[in-house]
Amino acid sequence: MNTEKSRAMIFELLSSGMKSAWEKASIDLSGSEIYSFSLFAASGLRSIACAVNTKRDLPGLVHKLNESEKETLILLQDHPDLLKDYQRNRPDISLYAEVSACEWAHFYTDLKEFDSIEHIVHEMWERSHDSSENVNIVEELMPVVIKAILDFRSSITESEDILLGLQFSDPDEVELDRMIQVSSSVNSEVWHLKVVKAWKQES
């Protein structure tokens, strides 16, 4: 399969997979007020899933993270330099919980569309490694990801503004920049400002 055909297939599968995950989440989480729905992937755009959070889940998540921070502060009491560094870089926990998919409770992974994407992306990386050209597959697929998310967004009937995007499970600096790039294209200004503030804390 050539690169153009691979990109077209990934677009169709991403869009279809997100719609399937949304249908499942709408049933599973009925009445819980979904406010966020994001693609979630490992490095290299592998192991794609959809991560979801709800307004009902958010207070409990914030509480859990605050309790975890208390434990961290206790452990750092005997290490003043580490404590000072931690406090200087301390994230806004409420904001972090709200926009960071790695902390959310609901993931949709067992979708045939995402399994198919895994195979296509693997083939693209293999071709890239065998080629004399230095091609970054993730960078090449960013426009496809953005297009698929926008296609998904146009298909849902939610009147409320929902946080969308692509997030990586353990992002490095480049992946954080790509997450922000996607957010700027698919989110409202309100959500985009939130994710920039939260994710730049992590850099």
CSV table of C-alpha atoms in Angstrom, one decimal:
chain,number,residue,atom,x,y,z
A,1,MET,CA,0.0,0.0,0.0
A,2,ASN,CA,1.5,3.3,-1.0
A,3,THR,CA,1.7,6.4,1.3
A,4,GLU,CA,-1.3,8.2,-0.2
A,5,LYS,CA,-3.5,5.1,0.1
A,6,SER,CA,-2.3,4.6,3.7
A,7,ARG,CA,-3.1,8.1,4.7
A,8,ALA,CA,-6.6,7.8,3.1
A,9,MET,CA,-7.2,4.5,4.9
A,10,ILE,CA,-6.1,5.9,8.3
A,11,PHE,CA,-8.4,8.9,7.9
A,12,GLU,CA,-11.4,6.7,7.2
A,13,LEU,CA,-10.5,4.3,10.1
A,14,LEU,CA,-9.8,7.0,12.6
A,15,SER,CA,-13.0,8.9,11.9
A,16,SER,CA,-15.0,5.6,11.9
A,17,GLY,CA,-13.3,4.4,15.1
A,18,MET,CA,-14.0,7.7,16.9
A,19,LYS,CA,-17.6,7.5,15.9
A,20,SER,CA,-17.9,3.9,17.2
A,21,ALA,CA,-16.2,4.8,20.5
A,22,TRP,CA,-18.5,7.8,20.9
A,23,GLU,CA,-21.5,5.6,20.4
A,24,LYS,CA,-20.2,3.1,23.0
A,25,ALA,CA,-19.3,5.9,25.5
A,26,SER,CA,-22.7,7.6,25.1
A,27,ILE,CA,-24.4,4.4,26.2
A,28,ASP,CA,-21.9,3.4,28.9
A,29,LEU,CA,-21.7,6.9,30.4
A,30,SER,CA,-25.3,8.0,29.8
A,31,GLY,CA,-26.2,10.8,32.3
A,32,SER,CA,-22.6,11.4,33.3
A,33,GLU,CA,-22.1,14.4,31.0
A,34,ILE,CA,-19.1,13.7,28.7
A,35,TYR,CA,-17.0,16.8,28.4
A,36,SER,CA,-13.8,15.3,26.9
A,37,PHE,CA,-13.1,12.8,24.1
A,38,SER,CA,-9.6,12.4,22.9
A,39,LEU,CA,-7.5,10.1,20.8
A,40,PHE,CA,-4.8,8.6,23.0
A,41,ALA,CA,-1.7,6.9,21.6
A,42,ALA,CA,1.7,5.6,22.5
A,43,SER,CA,4.8,7.0,20.9
A,44,GLY,CA,5.0,6.6,17.2
A,45,LEU,CA,1.2,6.8,16.9
A,46,ARG,CA,0.9,3.2,18.1
A,47,SER,CA,-1.8,1.5,20.2
A,48,ILE,CA,-4.5,4.1,19.5
A,49,ALA,CA,-7.5,4.4,21.8
A,50,CYS,CA,-10.2,6.9,22.7
A,51,ALA,CA,-10.0,8.4,26.2
A,52,VAL,CA,-13.1,9.9,27.7
A,53,ASN,CA,-13.9,11.8,30.9
A,54,THR,CA,-17.1,13.1,32.4
A,55,LYS,CA,-18.2,15.9,34.7
A,56,ARG,CA,-19.3,13.2,37.2
A,57,ASP,CA,-15.8,11.7,37.3
A,58,LEU,CA,-13.9,14.9,37.6
A,59,PRO,CA,-14.3,15.8,41.3
A,60,GLY,CA,-13.2,12.3,42.3
A,61,LEU,CA,-10.2,12.5,40.1
A,62,VAL,CA,-9.1,15.9,41.4
A,63,HIS,CA,-9.5,14.5,45.0
A,64,LYS,CA,-7.4,11.4,44.1
A,65,LEU,CA,-4.6,13.6,42.6
A,66,ASN,CA,-4.7,16.0,45.6
A,67,GLU,CA,-4.3,13.0,48.0
A,68,SER,CA,-1.4,11.7,45.9
A,69,GLU,CA,0.3,15.1,46.0
A,70,LYS,CA,0.0,15.2,49.8
A,71,GLU,CA,1.8,11.9,50.0
A,72,THR,CA,4.5,13.2,47.6
A,73,LEU,CA,5.0,16.3,49.8
A,74,ILE,CA,5.4,14.1,52.9
A,75,LEU,CA,8.1,12.0,51.2
A,76,LEU,CA,9.9,15.2,50.1
A,77,GLN,CA,10.0,16.8,53.6
A,78,ASP,CA,13.5,15.4,54.3
A,79,HIS,CA,14.8,16.6,50.9
A,80,PRO,CA,14.4,20.4,50.9
A,81,ASP,CA,16.1,20.8,47.5
A,82,LEU,CA,13.7,18.4,45.8
A,83,LEU,CA,10.8,19.8,47.7
A,84,LYS,CA,11.6,23.3,46.5
A,85,ASP,CA,12.0,22.1,42.9
A,86,TYR,CA,8.7,20.3,43.1
A,87,GLN,CA,6.8,23.3,44.5
A,88,ARG,CA,8.3,25.6,41.9
A,89,ASN,CA,7.1,23.3,39.1
A,90,ARG,CA,3.8,22.2,40.8
A,91,PRO,CA,1.0,21.8,38.3
A,92,ASP,CA,-2.5,23.1,38.7
A,93,ILE,CA,-4.1,19.8,39.7
A,94,SER,CA,-7.6,20.7,38.8
A,95,LEU,CA,-6.6,21.8,35.3
A,96,TYR,CA,-4.3,18.9,34.9
A,97,ALA,CA,-7.1,16.5,35.8
A,98,GLU,CA,-9.5,18.2,33.5
A,99,VAL,CA,-7.4,18.0,30.3
A,100,SER,CA,-4.9,15.1,30.8
A,101,ALA,CA,-6.2,11.9,29.2
A,102,CYS,CA,-3.7,9.7,31.0
A,103,GLU,CA,-5.6,10.3,34.3
A,104,TRP,CA,-9.1,9.6,32.9
A,105,ALA,CA,-11.1,6.5,33.8
A,106,HIS,CA,-12.6,5.5,30.5
A,107,PHE,CA,-10.7,4.1,27.5
A,108,TYR,CA,-12.0,2.5,24.4
A,109,THR,CA,-9.3,0.3,22.9
A,110,ASP,CA,-11.0,-2.8,21.5
A,111,LEU,CA,-12.1,-1.3,18.2
A,112,LYS,CA,-11.5,-3.1,14.9
A,113,GLU,CA,-10.8,0.2,13.2
A,114,PHE,CA,-7.9,1.0,15.6
A,115,ASP,CA,-6.5,-2.6,15.1
A,116,SER,CA,-6.4,-1.9,11.4
A,117,ILE,CA,-4.6,1.4,11.9
A,118,GLU,CA,-2.0,-0.3,14.0
A,119,HIS,CA,-1.1,-2.6,11.1
A,120,ILE,CA,-1.0,0.3,8.6
A,121,VAL,CA,1.2,2.5,10.8
A,122,HIS,CA,3.5,-0.4,11.4
A,123,GLU,CA,3.9,-0.9,7.6
A,124,MET,CA,4.5,2.8,7.2
A,125,TRP,CA,7.3,2.8,9.8
A,126,GLU,CA,8.8,-0.3,8.1
A,127,ARG,CA,8.8,1.4,4.7
A,128,SER,CA,10.4,4.5,6.4
A,129,HIS,CA,13.2,2.5,7.9
A,130,ASP,CA,13.9,0.7,4.7
A,131,SER,CA,14.0,4.0,2.7
A,132,SER,CA,16.9,6.2,2.2
A,133,GLU,CA,14.7,9.2,3.1
A,134,ASN,CA,14.3,10.3,6.7
A,135,VAL,CA,10.5,10.4,7.0
A,136,ASN,CA,8.8,10.9,10.4
A,137,ILE,CA,5.5,9.0,10.1
A,138,VAL,CA,3.9,10.9,13.0
A,139,GLU,CA,4.6,14.2,11.5
A,140,GLU,CA,3.4,13.0,8.2
A,141,LEU,CA,0.1,11.8,9.7
A,142,MET,CA,-0.7,14.9,11.8
A,143,PRO,CA,-2.9,16.5,9.0
A,144,VAL,CA,-4.7,13.2,8.7
A,145,VAL,CA,-5.4,13.1,12.4
A,146,ILE,CA,-6.6,16.6,12.5
A,147,LYS,CA,-8.9,16.0,9.5
A,148,ALA,CA,-10.3,12.9,11.1
A,149,ILE,CA,-11.1,14.6,14.4
A,150,LEU,CA,-12.8,17.5,12.6
A,151,ASP,CA,-14.8,15.0,10.7
A,152,PHE,CA,-15.8,13.3,13.9
A,153,ARG,CA,-16.7,16.6,15.5
A,154,SER,CA,-19.1,17.4,12.7
A,155,SER,CA,-20.9,14.1,13.2
A,156,ILE,CA,-21.9,14.6,16.9
A,157,THR,CA,-24.9,16.5,18.0
A,158,GLU,CA,-23.6,17.7,21.3
A,159,SER,CA,-24.5,21.4,21.8
A,160,GLU,CA,-21.9,21.8,24.5
A,161,ASP,CA,-18.3,22.5,23.7
A,162,ILE,CA,-16.3,19.3,24.1
A,163,LEU,CA,-12.5,18.9,24.6
A,164,LEU,CA,-11.1,17.0,21.6
A,165,GLY,CA,-7.6,16.2,20.5
A,166,LEU,CA,-4.7,13.7,20.4
A,167,GLN,CA,-2.7,12.9,23.4
A,168,PHE,CA,0.4,10.7,23.9
A,169,SER,CA,0.8,8.5,26.9
A,170,ASP,CA,4.2,9.7,27.9
A,171,PRO,CA,4.9,12.7,25.7
A,172,ASP,CA,8.3,14.2,25.1
A,173,GLU,CA,8.8,17.8,24.0
A,174,VAL,CA,8.1,17.1,20.3
A,175,GLU,CA,5.0,15.1,21.2
A,176,LEU,CA,3.7,17.9,23.5
A,177,ASP,CA,4.1,20.3,20.6
A,178,ARG,CA,2.1,18.0,18.3
A,179,MET,CA,-0.6,17.7,20.9
A,180,ILE,CA,-0.8,21.5,21.0
A,181,GLN,CA,-0.8,21.6,17.2
A,182,VAL,CA,-3.8,19.3,17.0
A,183,SER,CA,-5.6,21.1,19.8
A,184,SER,CA,-5.2,24.5,18.1
A,185,SER,CA,-7.0,23.0,15.0
A,186,VAL,CA,-9.8,21.1,16.6
A,187,ASN,CA,-10.7,22.8,19.9
A,188,SER,CA,-12.5,26.1,20.8
A,189,GLU,CA,-10.3,28.9,22.0
A,190,VAL,CA,-11.4,28.2,25.6
A,191,TRP,CA,-10.3,24.6,25.6
A,192,HIS,CA,-7.1,25.3,23.6
A,193,LEU,CA,-5.9,27.9,26.1
A,194,LYS,CA,-6.5,25.3,28.9
A,195,VAL,CA,-4.6,22.6,27.3
A,196,VAL,CA,-1.7,24.9,26.4
A,197,LYS,CA,-1.5,26.0,30.0
A,198,ALA,CA,-1.7,22.5,31.4
A,199,TRP,CA,0.7,20.8,28.9
A,200,LYS,CA,3.3,23.5,28.9
A,201,GLN,CA,3.6,22.9,32.7
A,202,GLU,CA,4.8,19.4,31.8
A,203,SER,CA,7.5,20.6,29.5
